[in-house]
Amino acid sequence: MATYLVTGGAGFIGSHLCRSLAERGERVRALDDLSSGRLGNLEGVLDRVEFIRGDVRDGEVLKGAMQGVDFVLHEAAVASVARSLEEPLEVDRINVEGTLQVLCAARDTGVRRVVFAGSAAAYGDDPTLPKREDMPPKPLSPYAASKLAGEHYCRAFWEVYGLETVVLRYFNVFGPGQDLGSPYSGVISIFLGRLFKGEELVVFGDGEQMRDFVFIEDVVRATLSACEAPGVAGEVFNVGRGEGVTINKLAEVVIEVTGLEGKVRHSPPRPGDVRASVADITRAREQLGYRPEVSLREGLIRTARWFRGGIWRRGLGYSWTGTAL
Ligand SMILES: NC(=O)c1ccc[n+]([C@@H]2O[C@H](COP(=O)([O-])OP(=O)(O)OC[C@H]3O[C@@H](n4cnc5c(N)ncnc54)[C@H](O)[C@@H]3O)[C@@H](O)[C@H]2O)c1
């Protein structure tokens, strides 16, 4: 049995990691300041997850949380391009300084490996597809720059201190538990939220921008493999499905699987949005044994069912008139 610390453990991805680890019988600690995460995300496993409310910029809290820890899964961040445009300095403090504090504490407490939640945003708008890890990064937004800075620190800590670090560039992660009420959420949860409220789907630009949507369970599998895989310290891996889907197509499939009436409205493109993002997952396949198992359609059905199940309890003013699911 190993001991894991999940920073951002009350967030979308972090809480799935905590749940999966707890269900495997591992020892799990979650550290989160609950700025965007919720304890409700850990419902059902809070008796098996040691929760610490704290900030990743606080080195002393981190050192305490890392006592006896084998693996740190560093998920805590402001995970929003839009917010990074509004508050670039604050996002830098959390995403960059927070990561540096995590790495220093891991170095000082003898952690075996840190797995860092990087982002496909690092690639920026280079038209070459699919994105390979050896392509030069070109961050377009303060968020992307902050995640890339975190990657560079991970690499540097491996080089100079021998702290094992692995960077995972997540593409567009979706699934149950994603925040549906926030304007900063991913496009799938925003689309579901609007559909369930009977509102039209807003597509920025022409809708032909392409994304690689990967279901949360596949992301959890990749992240846990990155803890144990041999010989991967200092490396960067793409974690996507390896398939591109346009936003227009996504809107169509979301409407179809929910069986809800939905209209699409186009509005001007957003600054900082990249045109196309599709992962080459060869490296993760070969070195982490990663195989995405859940299709976009299947993932959407599971996410929509979860959302429908939570509508009444959450009291967000949604209504259910669909016939599918
Ligand atoms: N969701 C995606 O599609 C996606 C894609 C690429 C990368 N990522 C990265 O994956 C990680 C997790 O993303 P998510 O989608 O689960 O986001 P999320 O917002 O649901 O989770 C982030 C968590 O970090 C916590 N947090 C924020 N600031 C903190 C601080 N100063 N101290 C302690 N905790 C803090 C939040 O409360 C939240 O629980 C992030 O690092 C994000 O950049 C996510």
Coordinates of C-alpha atoms and ligand atoms in Angstrom, one line a residue:
M1 CA 0.0 0.0 0.0
A2 CA 1.4 3.4 -0.9
T3 CA 0.4 6.9 0.4
Y4 CA -0.7 9.6 -2.0
L5 CA -1.3 13.3 -1.7
V6 CA -3.7 14.8 -4.2
T7 CA -3.5 18.6 -4.3
G8 CA -6.8 20.0 -5.6
G9 CA -8.3 16.8 -4.3
A10 CA -11.8 18.4 -4.0
G11 CA -11.8 19.5 -7.6
F12 CA -13.1 17.7 -10.6
I13 CA -10.1 15.6 -11.6
G14 CA -8.6 15.5 -8.1
S15 CA -11.7 14.1 -6.5
H16 CA -11.9 11.3 -9.1
L17 CA -8.3 10.4 -8.3
C18 CA -9.0 10.4 -4.5
R19 CA -12.0 8.2 -5.1
S20 CA -10.2 5.7 -7.3
L21 CA -7.3 5.5 -4.9
A22 CA -9.5 5.0 -1.8
E23 CA -11.4 2.3 -3.7
R24 CA -8.2 0.5 -4.4
G25 CA -7.4 0.6 -0.7
E26 CA -4.5 3.1 -0.9
R27 CA -3.8 5.7 1.8
V28 CA -5.0 9.1 0.4
R29 CA -4.7 12.7 1.5
A30 CA -6.4 15.5 -0.3
L31 CA -5.2 19.1 0.0
D32 CA -7.5 21.8 -1.3
D33 CA -8.4 25.4 -0.4
L34 CA -12.0 24.8 -1.7
S35 CA -11.7 27.9 -3.9
S36 CA -13.4 26.1 -6.8
G37 CA -13.5 22.5 -5.4
R38 CA -16.2 21.2 -3.2
L39 CA -16.2 18.6 -0.4
G40 CA -19.3 17.2 -2.0
N41 CA -17.1 15.9 -4.8
L42 CA -15.7 13.5 -2.2
E43 CA -19.1 12.3 -1.0
G44 CA -19.0 8.6 0.0
V45 CA -15.2 8.4 0.4
L46 CA -14.5 11.2 3.0
D47 CA -14.1 8.5 5.7
R48 CA -11.2 7.0 3.6
V49 CA -9.6 10.3 2.5
E50 CA -7.8 12.5 4.9
F51 CA -8.8 16.0 3.9
I52 CA -6.6 19.0 4.6
R53 CA -7.9 22.5 3.9
G54 CA -4.9 24.5 2.8
D55 CA -3.2 26.5 0.1
V56 CA -0.6 25.1 -2.2
R57 CA 1.4 28.4 -1.8
D58 CA 1.9 27.5 1.9
G59 CA 5.2 25.5 2.1
E60 CA 4.7 24.6 5.8
V61 CA 1.2 23.2 5.2
L62 CA 2.6 21.2 2.2
K63 CA 5.5 19.8 4.2
G64 CA 3.1 18.6 6.9
A65 CA 0.8 17.1 4.3
M66 CA 3.7 15.3 2.6
Q67 CA 5.0 13.5 5.7
G68 CA 5.2 9.8 4.8
V69 CA 3.8 10.4 1.3
D70 CA 5.1 8.3 -1.7
F71 CA 3.3 10.0 -4.6
V72 CA 2.1 13.6 -5.1
L73 CA -0.6 14.1 -7.7
H74 CA -0.4 17.9 -8.2
E75 CA -3.8 18.9 -9.6
A76 CA -4.5 22.2 -7.7
A77 CA -4.6 25.2 -10.0
V78 CA -6.8 27.8 -11.4
A79 CA -7.9 25.7 -14.4
S80 CA -9.4 28.4 -16.5
V81 CA -8.1 30.3 -19.5
A82 CA -10.8 33.0 -19.1
R83 CA -9.9 33.7 -15.5
S84 CA -6.2 33.9 -16.4
L85 CA -7.1 36.7 -18.8
E86 CA -8.9 38.6 -16.0
E87 CA -6.3 37.9 -13.3
P88 CA -3.0 36.9 -14.7
L89 CA -1.0 37.7 -11.6
E90 CA -3.2 35.8 -9.2
V91 CA -3.2 32.8 -11.6
D92 CA 0.6 32.9 -11.8
R93 CA 0.8 32.9 -8.0
I94 CA -1.3 29.8 -7.7
N95 CA -0.3 27.9 -10.8
V96 CA 3.4 28.7 -10.8
E97 CA 4.4 29.6 -7.3
G98 CA 2.1 26.9 -6.0
T99 CA 3.8 24.3 -8.2
L100 CA 7.2 25.4 -7.1
Q101 CA 6.1 25.1 -3.4
V102 CA 4.8 21.6 -4.1
L103 CA 8.1 20.6 -5.7
C104 CA 10.2 22.1 -2.8
A105 CA 8.1 20.4 -0.2
A106 CA 8.3 17.1 -2.1
R107 CA 12.1 17.4 -2.4
D108 CA 12.4 18.1 1.3
T109 CA 10.2 15.3 2.5
G110 CA 11.5 12.5 0.4
V111 CA 8.5 12.0 -1.9
R112 CA 9.2 9.3 -4.5
R113 CA 7.5 11.0 -7.5
V114 CA 5.4 14.1 -8.3
V115 CA 2.9 13.8 -11.2
F116 CA 2.0 17.2 -12.5
A117 CA -1.3 18.1 -14.2
G118 CA 0.0 19.9 -17.3
S119 CA -2.2 21.1 -20.1
A120 CA -2.6 20.7 -23.9
A121 CA -2.9 24.5 -23.8
A122 CA 1.0 24.5 -23.8
Y123 CA 0.9 23.7 -27.5
G124 CA -0.9 26.9 -28.5
D125 CA -1.9 27.5 -32.0
D126 CA 0.7 25.6 -34.0
P127 CA -1.4 24.2 -36.9
T128 CA 0.5 20.9 -36.9
L129 CA -1.7 18.0 -35.8
P130 CA -1.7 15.8 -33.9
K131 CA 0.3 17.4 -31.1
R132 CA 3.4 15.6 -30.2
E133 CA 5.3 16.1 -27.0
D134 CA 8.5 17.1 -28.8
M135 CA 6.8 20.0 -30.7
P136 CA 8.0 23.4 -29.4
P137 CA 5.4 24.8 -27.0
K138 CA 3.7 28.1 -27.8
P139 CA 1.4 29.2 -25.0
L140 CA -1.3 31.6 -26.1
S141 CA -2.9 32.6 -22.8
P142 CA -1.6 33.4 -19.3
Y143 CA -3.1 30.1 -18.2
A144 CA -1.1 28.2 -20.8
A145 CA 2.1 30.0 -19.9
S146 CA 1.5 29.2 -16.2
K147 CA 1.0 25.5 -16.8
L148 CA 4.1 25.5 -19.1
A149 CA 6.2 27.2 -16.4
G150 CA 5.1 24.4 -14.0
E151 CA 6.3 21.8 -16.5
H152 CA 9.7 23.5 -16.7
Y153 CA 10.0 23.5 -12.9
C154 CA 9.2 19.8 -12.9
R155 CA 11.9 19.1 -15.4
A156 CA 14.4 21.3 -13.5
F157 CA 13.7 19.6 -10.2
W158 CA 14.4 16.2 -11.8
E159 CA 17.6 17.5 -13.3
V160 CA 19.1 19.3 -10.4
Y161 CA 17.6 17.6 -7.3
G162 CA 16.9 14.1 -8.7
L163 CA 13.2 14.5 -7.7
E164 CA 11.2 12.2 -9.9
T165 CA 8.6 14.3 -11.8
V166 CA 6.2 13.3 -14.6
V167 CA 4.2 15.8 -16.6
L168 CA 0.8 14.9 -18.1
R169 CA -0.6 17.2 -20.7
Y170 CA -4.3 16.7 -20.2
F171 CA -6.5 17.5 -23.2
N172 CA -10.2 18.3 -22.7
V173 CA -11.2 16.2 -19.7
F174 CA -14.9 15.7 -19.1
G175 CA -17.2 13.5 -17.0
P176 CA -19.4 13.4 -13.9
G177 CA -18.5 15.8 -11.2
Q178 CA -17.4 18.6 -13.5
D179 CA -18.7 22.0 -12.3
L180 CA -21.8 22.8 -14.3
G181 CA -22.7 26.1 -12.7
S182 CA -19.5 28.0 -13.4
P183 CA -18.7 30.1 -16.5
Y184 CA -15.2 28.7 -16.3
S185 CA -16.2 25.1 -16.8
G186 CA -15.3 23.1 -19.8
V187 CA -17.5 23.3 -22.9
I188 CA -19.2 19.9 -22.3
S189 CA -20.5 20.8 -18.9
I190 CA -21.5 24.3 -20.1
F191 CA -23.5 22.7 -23.0
L192 CA -25.2 20.2 -20.7
G193 CA -26.0 22.9 -18.2
R194 CA -27.6 25.2 -20.8
L195 CA -29.5 22.3 -22.5
F196 CA -31.0 21.2 -19.2
K197 CA -32.0 24.8 -18.5
G198 CA -33.7 25.0 -21.9
E199 CA -31.1 27.6 -23.1
E200 CA -29.4 27.8 -26.5
L201 CA -25.9 26.5 -26.9
V202 CA -23.4 29.3 -27.6
V203 CA -20.6 28.3 -29.9
F204 CA -17.7 30.8 -30.2
G205 CA -16.5 31.6 -33.7
D206 CA -17.5 29.2 -36.6
G207 CA -17.5 26.1 -34.3
E208 CA -15.0 24.3 -36.5
Q209 CA -12.3 24.5 -33.8
M210 CA -11.3 21.0 -32.8
R211 CA -10.7 19.5 -29.4
D212 CA -9.7 16.1 -28.1
F213 CA -12.3 15.1 -25.4
V214 CA -11.1 12.5 -22.9
F215 CA -13.3 10.9 -20.3
I216 CA -12.3 11.3 -16.7
E217 CA -11.9 7.5 -16.1
D218 CA -9.2 7.4 -18.8
V219 CA -7.5 10.4 -17.3
V220 CA -7.5 8.7 -13.8
R221 CA -6.0 5.5 -15.3
A222 CA -3.2 7.5 -17.1
T223 CA -2.4 9.5 -14.0
L224 CA -2.1 6.5 -11.7
S225 CA 0.0 4.7 -14.3
A226 CA 2.4 7.7 -14.3
C227 CA 3.1 7.1 -10.6
E228 CA 4.5 3.6 -11.0
A229 CA 5.7 3.4 -14.6
P230 CA 9.5 2.8 -14.7
G231 CA 12.0 5.1 -16.4
V232 CA 9.7 8.0 -17.1
A233 CA 11.0 10.6 -14.7
G234 CA 11.5 14.0 -16.3
E235 CA 9.2 13.1 -19.2
V236 CA 6.1 14.8 -20.6
F237 CA 3.1 12.8 -21.9
N238 CA -0.1 13.7 -23.8
V239 CA -3.3 12.4 -22.2
G240 CA -6.2 12.7 -24.7
R241 CA -8.2 10.2 -26.7
G242 CA -6.2 10.9 -29.8
E243 CA -9.3 11.9 -31.8
G244 CA -10.4 15.4 -32.8
V245 CA -14.0 16.6 -32.6
T246 CA -15.3 20.0 -33.7
I247 CA -17.4 22.1 -31.4
N248 CA -20.2 22.0 -33.9
K249 CA -20.2 18.2 -33.9
L250 CA -20.0 18.1 -30.1
A251 CA -23.1 20.3 -29.9
E252 CA -24.9 17.9 -32.2
V253 CA -23.9 14.8 -30.2
V254 CA -24.8 16.4 -26.9
I255 CA -28.2 17.3 -28.2
E256 CA -28.7 13.8 -29.6
V257 CA -27.6 11.8 -26.5
T258 CA -29.8 13.9 -24.1
G259 CA -32.8 13.9 -26.4
L260 CA -33.3 17.6 -25.5
E261 CA -34.4 20.3 -27.8
G262 CA -31.4 22.4 -28.4
K263 CA -30.6 25.4 -30.6
V264 CA -27.1 26.6 -31.4
R265 CA -26.1 30.3 -31.5
H266 CA -22.7 31.5 -32.8
S267 CA -20.9 34.4 -31.1
P268 CA -17.5 36.1 -31.8
P269 CA -14.4 34.0 -31.2
R270 CA -12.7 34.3 -27.7
P271 CA -9.2 35.6 -27.3
G272 CA -6.7 32.9 -26.2
D273 CA -8.8 30.1 -27.8
V274 CA -6.7 27.7 -29.9
R275 CA -8.0 26.5 -33.3
A276 CA -7.3 22.8 -33.1
S277 CA -6.0 20.5 -30.4
V278 CA -5.7 16.7 -30.9
A279 CA -3.2 14.5 -29.0
D280 CA -0.7 12.0 -30.4
I281 CA -0.9 9.5 -27.6
T282 CA 1.8 7.1 -28.9
R283 CA 4.3 8.0 -26.1
A284 CA 1.7 7.5 -23.3
R285 CA 0.7 4.2 -24.9
E286 CA 4.2 2.9 -25.1
Q287 CA 5.6 4.1 -21.8
L288 CA 2.6 4.3 -19.5
G289 CA 0.6 1.5 -21.1
Y290 CA -2.2 4.0 -21.6
R291 CA -5.2 3.0 -23.6
P292 CA -8.3 5.3 -23.7
E293 CA -11.3 3.0 -23.2
V294 CA -14.4 5.3 -23.1
S295 CA -15.7 6.8 -26.4
L296 CA -17.0 10.4 -26.5
R297 CA -20.6 9.2 -27.0
E298 CA -20.4 6.8 -24.0
G299 CA -18.7 9.4 -21.9
L300 CA -21.4 12.0 -22.8
I301 CA -24.2 9.6 -21.9
R302 CA -22.6 8.8 -18.5
T303 CA -22.0 12.5 -17.8
A304 CA -25.6 13.5 -18.8
R305 CA -27.1 10.7 -16.6
W306 CA -25.0 11.9 -13.7
F307 CA -26.2 15.5 -14.3
R308 CA -29.8 14.4 -14.6
G309 CA -29.5 12.5 -11.4
G310 CA -28.2 15.6 -9.5
I311 CA -30.6 18.2 -10.9
W312 CA -33.2 18.2 -8.1
R313 CA -30.7 17.8 -5.3
R314 CA -28.6 20.7 -6.6
G315 CA -31.6 23.0 -7.1
L316 CA -30.0 25.0 -9.8
G317 CA -33.2 25.7 -11.6
Y318 CA -32.8 23.1 -14.3
S319 CA -35.7 21.2 -15.8
W320 CA -35.7 17.8 -17.4
T321 CA -37.8 17.3 -20.5
G322 CA -35.6 14.9 -22.4
T323 CA -36.7 11.5 -23.7
A324 CA -33.3 9.9 -24.1
L325 CA -30.9 8.5 -21.5
Ligands
LIG1 N1 -10.3 19.8 -16.8 C1 -9.5 19.8 -17.8 O1 -10.0 19.6 -19.0 C2 -8.1 20.1 -17.7 C3 -7.3 20.1 -18.9 C4 -5.9 20.4 -18.8 C5 -5.3 20.5 -17.6 N2 -6.1 20.5 -16.4 C6 -5.4 20.6 -15.2 O2 -5.9 19.6 -14.3 C7 -5.9 20.1 -13.0 C8 -7.3 19.8 -12.3 O3 -8.3 20.5 -13.1 P1 -9.8 20.4 -12.8 O4 -10.5 20.4 -14.1 O5 -10.0 19.3 -11.9 O6 -10.1 21.8 -12.1 P2 -10.9 22.1 -10.7 O7 -11.0 23.6 -10.7 O8 -12.1 21.3 -10.6 O9 -9.8 21.7 -9.6 C9 -8.7 22.4 -9.1 C10 -8.8 22.3 -7.6 O10 -7.7 23.1 -7.1 C11 -8.1 23.8 -5.9 N3 -7.3 24.9 -5.8 C12 -7.2 26.1 -6.5 N4 -6.3 26.9 -6.0 C13 -5.8 26.3 -4.9 C14 -4.8 26.7 -4.0 N5 -4.2 27.9 -4.0 N6 -4.5 25.8 -3.0 C15 -5.1 24.6 -2.9 N7 -6.1 24.2 -3.8 C16 -6.4 25.0 -4.8 C17 -9.6 24.1 -6.3 O11 -10.3 24.4 -5.1 C18 -10.0 22.9 -7.0 O12 -10.6 22.0 -6.1 C19 -5.5 21.6 -13.0 O13 -4.2 21.7 -12.7 C20 -5.8 21.9 -14.5 O14 -4.9 23.0 -14.9 C21 -7.4 20.3 -16.5

